[in-house]
mmCIF file with all atom_site columns, C-alpha atoms in Angstrom:
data_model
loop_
_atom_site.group_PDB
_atom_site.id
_atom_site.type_symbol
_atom_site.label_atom_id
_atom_site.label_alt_id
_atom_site.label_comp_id
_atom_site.label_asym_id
_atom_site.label_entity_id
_atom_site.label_seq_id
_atom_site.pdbx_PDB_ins_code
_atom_site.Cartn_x
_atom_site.Cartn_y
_atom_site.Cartn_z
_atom_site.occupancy
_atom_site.B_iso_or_equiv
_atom_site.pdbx_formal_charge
_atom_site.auth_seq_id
_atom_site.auth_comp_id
_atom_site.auth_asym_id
_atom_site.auth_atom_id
_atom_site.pdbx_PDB_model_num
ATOM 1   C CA . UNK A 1 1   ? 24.253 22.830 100.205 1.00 82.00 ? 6   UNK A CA 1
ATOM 2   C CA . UNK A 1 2   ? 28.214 23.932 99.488  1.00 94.00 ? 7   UNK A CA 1
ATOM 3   C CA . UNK A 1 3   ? 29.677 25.993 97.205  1.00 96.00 ? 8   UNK A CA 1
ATOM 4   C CA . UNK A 1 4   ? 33.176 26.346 96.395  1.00 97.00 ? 9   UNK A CA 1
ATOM 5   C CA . UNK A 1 5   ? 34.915 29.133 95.226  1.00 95.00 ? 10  UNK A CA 1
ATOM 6   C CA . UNK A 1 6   ? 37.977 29.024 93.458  1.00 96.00 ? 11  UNK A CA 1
ATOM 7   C CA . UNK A 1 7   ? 40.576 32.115 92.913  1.00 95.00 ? 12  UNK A CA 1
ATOM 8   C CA . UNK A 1 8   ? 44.203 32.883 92.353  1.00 96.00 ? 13  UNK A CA 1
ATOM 9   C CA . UNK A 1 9   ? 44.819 31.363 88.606  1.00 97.00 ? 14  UNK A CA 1
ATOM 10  C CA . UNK A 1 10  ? 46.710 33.169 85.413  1.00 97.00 ? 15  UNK A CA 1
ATOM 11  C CA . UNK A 1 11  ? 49.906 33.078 83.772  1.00 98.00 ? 16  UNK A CA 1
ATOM 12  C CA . UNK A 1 12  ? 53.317 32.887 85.175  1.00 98.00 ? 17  UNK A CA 1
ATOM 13  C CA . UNK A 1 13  ? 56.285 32.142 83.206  1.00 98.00 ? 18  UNK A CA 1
ATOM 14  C CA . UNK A 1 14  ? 58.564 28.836 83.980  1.00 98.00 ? 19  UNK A CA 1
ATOM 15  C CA . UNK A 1 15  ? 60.265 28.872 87.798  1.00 98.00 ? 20  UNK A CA 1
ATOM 16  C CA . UNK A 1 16  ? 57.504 31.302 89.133  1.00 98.00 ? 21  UNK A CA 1
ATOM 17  C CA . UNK A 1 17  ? 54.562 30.537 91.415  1.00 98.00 ? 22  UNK A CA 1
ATOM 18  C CA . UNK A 1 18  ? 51.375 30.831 92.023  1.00 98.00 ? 23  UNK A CA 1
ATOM 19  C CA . UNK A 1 19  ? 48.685 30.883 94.787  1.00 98.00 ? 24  UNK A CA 1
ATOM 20  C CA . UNK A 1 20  ? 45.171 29.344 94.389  1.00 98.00 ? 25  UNK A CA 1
ATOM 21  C CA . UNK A 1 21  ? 42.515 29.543 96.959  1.00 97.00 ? 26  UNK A CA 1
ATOM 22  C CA . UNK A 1 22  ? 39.418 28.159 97.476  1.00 97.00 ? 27  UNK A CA 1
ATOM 23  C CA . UNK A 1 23  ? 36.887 29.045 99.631  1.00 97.00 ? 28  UNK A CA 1
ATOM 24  C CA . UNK A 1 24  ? 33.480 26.708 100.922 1.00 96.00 ? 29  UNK A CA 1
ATOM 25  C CA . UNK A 1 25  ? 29.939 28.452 102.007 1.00 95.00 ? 30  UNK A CA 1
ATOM 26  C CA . UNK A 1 26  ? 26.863 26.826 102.861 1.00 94.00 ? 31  UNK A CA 1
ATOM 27  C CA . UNK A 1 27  ? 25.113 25.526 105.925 1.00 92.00 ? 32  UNK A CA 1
ATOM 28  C CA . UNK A 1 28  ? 24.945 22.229 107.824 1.00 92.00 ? 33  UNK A CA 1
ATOM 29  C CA . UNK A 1 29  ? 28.112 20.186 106.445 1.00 93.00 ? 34  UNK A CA 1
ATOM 30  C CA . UNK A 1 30  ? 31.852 19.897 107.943 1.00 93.00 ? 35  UNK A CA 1
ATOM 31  C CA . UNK A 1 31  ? 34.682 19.132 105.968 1.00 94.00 ? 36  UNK A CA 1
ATOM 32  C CA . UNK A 1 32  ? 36.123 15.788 105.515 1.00 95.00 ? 37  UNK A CA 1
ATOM 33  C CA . UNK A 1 33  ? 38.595 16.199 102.656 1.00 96.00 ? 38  UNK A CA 1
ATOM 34  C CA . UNK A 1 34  ? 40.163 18.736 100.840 1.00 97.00 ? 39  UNK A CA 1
ATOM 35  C CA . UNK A 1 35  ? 41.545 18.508 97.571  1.00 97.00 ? 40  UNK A CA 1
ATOM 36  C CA . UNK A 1 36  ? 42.830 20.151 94.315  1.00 98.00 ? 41  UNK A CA 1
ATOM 37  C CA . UNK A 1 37  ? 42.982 18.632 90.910  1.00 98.00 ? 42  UNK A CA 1
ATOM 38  C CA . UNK A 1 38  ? 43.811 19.664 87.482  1.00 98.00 ? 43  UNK A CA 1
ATOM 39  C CA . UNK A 1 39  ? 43.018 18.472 83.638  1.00 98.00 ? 44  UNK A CA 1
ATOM 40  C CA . UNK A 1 40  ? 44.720 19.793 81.129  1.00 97.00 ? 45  UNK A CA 1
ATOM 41  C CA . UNK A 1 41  ? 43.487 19.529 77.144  1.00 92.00 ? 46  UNK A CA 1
ATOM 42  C CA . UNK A 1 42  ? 43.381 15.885 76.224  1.00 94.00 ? 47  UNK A CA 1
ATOM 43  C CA . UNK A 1 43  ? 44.168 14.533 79.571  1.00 96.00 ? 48  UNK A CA 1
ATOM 44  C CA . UNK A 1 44  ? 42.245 12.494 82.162  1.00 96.00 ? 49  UNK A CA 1
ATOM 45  C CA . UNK A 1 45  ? 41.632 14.802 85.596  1.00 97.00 ? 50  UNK A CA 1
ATOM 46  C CA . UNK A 1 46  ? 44.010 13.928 88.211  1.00 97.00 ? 51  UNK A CA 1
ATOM 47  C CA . UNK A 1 47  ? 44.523 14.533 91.471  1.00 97.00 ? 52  UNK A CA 1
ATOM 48  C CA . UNK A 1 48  ? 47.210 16.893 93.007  1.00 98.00 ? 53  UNK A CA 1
ATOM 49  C CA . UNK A 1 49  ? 46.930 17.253 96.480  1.00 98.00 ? 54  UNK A CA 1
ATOM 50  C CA . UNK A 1 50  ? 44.547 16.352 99.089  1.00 97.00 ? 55  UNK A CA 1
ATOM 51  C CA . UNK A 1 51  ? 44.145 17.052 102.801 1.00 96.00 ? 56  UNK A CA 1
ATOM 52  C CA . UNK A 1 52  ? 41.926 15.240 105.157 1.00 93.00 ? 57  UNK A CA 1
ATOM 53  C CA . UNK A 1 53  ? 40.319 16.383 108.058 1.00 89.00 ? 58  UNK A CA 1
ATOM 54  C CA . UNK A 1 54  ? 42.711 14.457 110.403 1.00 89.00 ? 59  UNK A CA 1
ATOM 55  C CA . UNK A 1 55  ? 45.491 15.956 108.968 1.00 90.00 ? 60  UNK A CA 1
ATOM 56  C CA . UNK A 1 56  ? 46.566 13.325 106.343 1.00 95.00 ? 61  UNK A CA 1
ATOM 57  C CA . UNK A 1 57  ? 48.209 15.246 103.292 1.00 97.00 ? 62  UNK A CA 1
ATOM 58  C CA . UNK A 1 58  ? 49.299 13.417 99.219  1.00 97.00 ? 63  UNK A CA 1
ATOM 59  C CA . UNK A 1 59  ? 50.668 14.391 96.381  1.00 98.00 ? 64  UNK A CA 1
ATOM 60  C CA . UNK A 1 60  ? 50.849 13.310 92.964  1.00 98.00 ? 65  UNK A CA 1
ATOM 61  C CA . UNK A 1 61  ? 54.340 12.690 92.368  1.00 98.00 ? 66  UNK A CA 1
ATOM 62  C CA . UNK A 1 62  ? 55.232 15.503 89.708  1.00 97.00 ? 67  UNK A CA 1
ATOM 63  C CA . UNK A 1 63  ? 54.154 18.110 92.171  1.00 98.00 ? 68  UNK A CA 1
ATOM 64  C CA . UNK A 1 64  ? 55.922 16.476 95.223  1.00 97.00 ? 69  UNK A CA 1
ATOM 65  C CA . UNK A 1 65  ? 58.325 19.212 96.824  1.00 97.00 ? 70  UNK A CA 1
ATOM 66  C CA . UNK A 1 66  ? 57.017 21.873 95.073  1.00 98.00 ? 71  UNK A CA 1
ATOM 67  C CA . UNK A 1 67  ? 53.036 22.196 95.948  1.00 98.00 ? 72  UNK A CA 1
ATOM 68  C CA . UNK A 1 68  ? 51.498 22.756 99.338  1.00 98.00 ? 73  UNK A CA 1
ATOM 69  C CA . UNK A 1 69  ? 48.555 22.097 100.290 1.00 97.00 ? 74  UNK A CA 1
ATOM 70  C CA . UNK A 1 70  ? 47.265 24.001 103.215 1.00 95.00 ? 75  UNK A CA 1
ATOM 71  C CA . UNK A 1 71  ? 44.008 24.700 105.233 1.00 93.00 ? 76  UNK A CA 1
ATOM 72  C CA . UNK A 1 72  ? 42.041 27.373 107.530 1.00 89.00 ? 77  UNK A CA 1
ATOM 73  C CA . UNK A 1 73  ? 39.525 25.749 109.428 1.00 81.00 ? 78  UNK A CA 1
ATOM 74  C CA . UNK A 1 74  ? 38.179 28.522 110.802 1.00 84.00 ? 79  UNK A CA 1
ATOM 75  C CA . UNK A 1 75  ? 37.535 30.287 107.424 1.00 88.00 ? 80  UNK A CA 1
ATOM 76  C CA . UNK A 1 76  ? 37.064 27.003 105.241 1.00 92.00 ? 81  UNK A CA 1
ATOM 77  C CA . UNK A 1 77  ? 39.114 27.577 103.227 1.00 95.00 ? 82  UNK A CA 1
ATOM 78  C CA . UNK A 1 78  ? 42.227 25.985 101.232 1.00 96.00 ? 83  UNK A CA 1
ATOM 79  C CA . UNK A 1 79  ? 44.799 27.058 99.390  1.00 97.00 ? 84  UNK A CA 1
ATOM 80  C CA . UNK A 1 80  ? 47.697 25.779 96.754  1.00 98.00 ? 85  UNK A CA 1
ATOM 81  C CA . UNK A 1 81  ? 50.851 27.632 97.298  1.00 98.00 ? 86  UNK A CA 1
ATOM 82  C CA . UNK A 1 82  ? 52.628 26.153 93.393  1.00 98.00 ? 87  UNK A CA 1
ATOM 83  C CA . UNK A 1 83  ? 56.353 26.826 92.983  1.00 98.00 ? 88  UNK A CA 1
ATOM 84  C CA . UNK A 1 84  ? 58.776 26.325 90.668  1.00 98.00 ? 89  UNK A CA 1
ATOM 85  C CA . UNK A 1 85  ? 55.533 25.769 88.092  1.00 98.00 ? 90  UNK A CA 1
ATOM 86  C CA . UNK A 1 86  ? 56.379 23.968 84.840  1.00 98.00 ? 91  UNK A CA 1
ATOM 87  C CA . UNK A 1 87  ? 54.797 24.151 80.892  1.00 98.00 ? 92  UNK A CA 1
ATOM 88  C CA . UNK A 1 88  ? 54.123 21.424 82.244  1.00 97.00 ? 93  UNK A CA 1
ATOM 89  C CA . UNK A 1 89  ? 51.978 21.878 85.310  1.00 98.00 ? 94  UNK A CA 1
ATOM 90  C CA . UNK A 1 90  ? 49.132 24.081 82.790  1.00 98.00 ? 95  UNK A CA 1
ATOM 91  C CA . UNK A 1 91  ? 46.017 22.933 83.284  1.00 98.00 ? 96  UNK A CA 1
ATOM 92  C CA . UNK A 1 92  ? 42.275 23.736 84.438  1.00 98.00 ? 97  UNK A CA 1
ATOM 93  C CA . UNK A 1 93  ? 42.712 23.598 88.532  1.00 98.00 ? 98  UNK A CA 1
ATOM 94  C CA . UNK A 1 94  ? 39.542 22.516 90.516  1.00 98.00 ? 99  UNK A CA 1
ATOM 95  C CA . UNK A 1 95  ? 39.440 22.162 94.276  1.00 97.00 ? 100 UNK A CA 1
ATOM 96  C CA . UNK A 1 96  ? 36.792 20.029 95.986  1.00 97.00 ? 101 UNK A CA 1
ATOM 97  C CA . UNK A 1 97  ? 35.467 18.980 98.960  1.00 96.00 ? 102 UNK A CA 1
ATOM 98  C CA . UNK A 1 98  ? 34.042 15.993 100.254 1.00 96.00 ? 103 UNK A CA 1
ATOM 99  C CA . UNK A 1 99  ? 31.843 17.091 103.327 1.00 96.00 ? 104 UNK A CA 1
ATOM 100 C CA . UNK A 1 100 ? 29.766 14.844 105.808 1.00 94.00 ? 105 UNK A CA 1
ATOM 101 C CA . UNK A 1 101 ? 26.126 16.648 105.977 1.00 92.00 ? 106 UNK A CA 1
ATOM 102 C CA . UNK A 1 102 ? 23.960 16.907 108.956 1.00 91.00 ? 107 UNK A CA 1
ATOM 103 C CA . UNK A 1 103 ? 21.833 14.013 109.595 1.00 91.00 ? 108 UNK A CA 1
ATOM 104 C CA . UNK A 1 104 ? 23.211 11.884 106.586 1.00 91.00 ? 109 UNK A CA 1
ATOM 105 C CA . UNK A 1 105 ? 25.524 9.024  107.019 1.00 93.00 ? 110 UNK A CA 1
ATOM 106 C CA . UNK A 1 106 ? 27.379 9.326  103.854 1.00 95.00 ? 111 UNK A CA 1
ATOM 107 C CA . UNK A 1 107 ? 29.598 11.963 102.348 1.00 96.00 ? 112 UNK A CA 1
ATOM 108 C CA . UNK A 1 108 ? 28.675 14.241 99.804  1.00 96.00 ? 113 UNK A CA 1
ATOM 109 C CA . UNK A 1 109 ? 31.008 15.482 96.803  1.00 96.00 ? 114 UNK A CA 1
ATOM 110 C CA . UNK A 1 110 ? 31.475 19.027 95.226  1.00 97.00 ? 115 UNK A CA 1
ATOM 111 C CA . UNK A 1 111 ? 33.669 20.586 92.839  1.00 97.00 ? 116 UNK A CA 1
ATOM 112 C CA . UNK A 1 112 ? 34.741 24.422 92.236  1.00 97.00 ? 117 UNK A CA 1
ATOM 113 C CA . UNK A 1 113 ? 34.162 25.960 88.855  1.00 96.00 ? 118 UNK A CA 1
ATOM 114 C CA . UNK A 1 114 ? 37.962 25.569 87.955  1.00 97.00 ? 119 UNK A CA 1
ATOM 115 C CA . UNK A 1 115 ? 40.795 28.235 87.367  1.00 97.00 ? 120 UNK A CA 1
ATOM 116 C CA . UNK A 1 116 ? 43.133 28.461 84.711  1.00 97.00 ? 121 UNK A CA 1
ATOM 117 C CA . UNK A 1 117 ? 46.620 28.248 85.087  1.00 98.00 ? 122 UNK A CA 1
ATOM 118 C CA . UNK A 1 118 ? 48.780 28.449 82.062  1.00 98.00 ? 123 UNK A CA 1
ATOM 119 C CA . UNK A 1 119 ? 52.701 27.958 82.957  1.00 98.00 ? 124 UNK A CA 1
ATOM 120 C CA . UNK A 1 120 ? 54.789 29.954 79.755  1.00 97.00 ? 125 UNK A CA 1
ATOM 121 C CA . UNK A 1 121 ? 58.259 28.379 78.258  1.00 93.00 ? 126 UNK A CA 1
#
């Protein structure tokens, strides 16, 4: 029913930034909640930022002040404007969407294929 495409990843050295976008195509859902997360080798996934549909925004505290998470309704789509990236922040990025479909009373879950994003020393 949705499919999420993710774009934007690649490697940037320490202090630079990055923008990731992610865009959502299908038919008969709307958009509850945004939201990007990341896993990096060995690590659990966790979340990074979220925005929901009434205009509620969090952020994992390592990326407070330096991600933003922002929206376009009109082209569902979201993107993750990164600054000031980290060796730290590297990581597999995937955005998802939790989406209330037509004629069903609970909300649905997909993920994006994930990007790379690999911060250099």
């Amino acid at each position: 029913q949705v499919q999420l495409v993710e774009s934007g990843g690649g490697l940037v050295q320490a202090g630079g930034s990055l923008r990731l976008s992610c865009a959502a195509s299908g038919s008969d859902f709307s958009i509850n909640t945004w939201g990007w997360y990341r896993q990096a080798p060995g690590n659990e996934r966790e979340l990074v930022a979220r925005r929901t549909s009434g205009g509620n925004t969090n952020y994992a505290d390592s990326v407070k002040g330096r991600f933003t998470i922002s929206r376009d309704n009109a082209k569902n789509t979201v993107q993750l404007q990164m600054n000031s990236l980290e060796p730290e922040d590297t990581a597999v990025y995937y955005c998802y969407v939790l989406v209330n479909r037509q004629g069903r009373a609970t909300l649905f879950q997909y993920w994006g294929q994930g990007t790379q994003v690999t911060v250099s020393s």
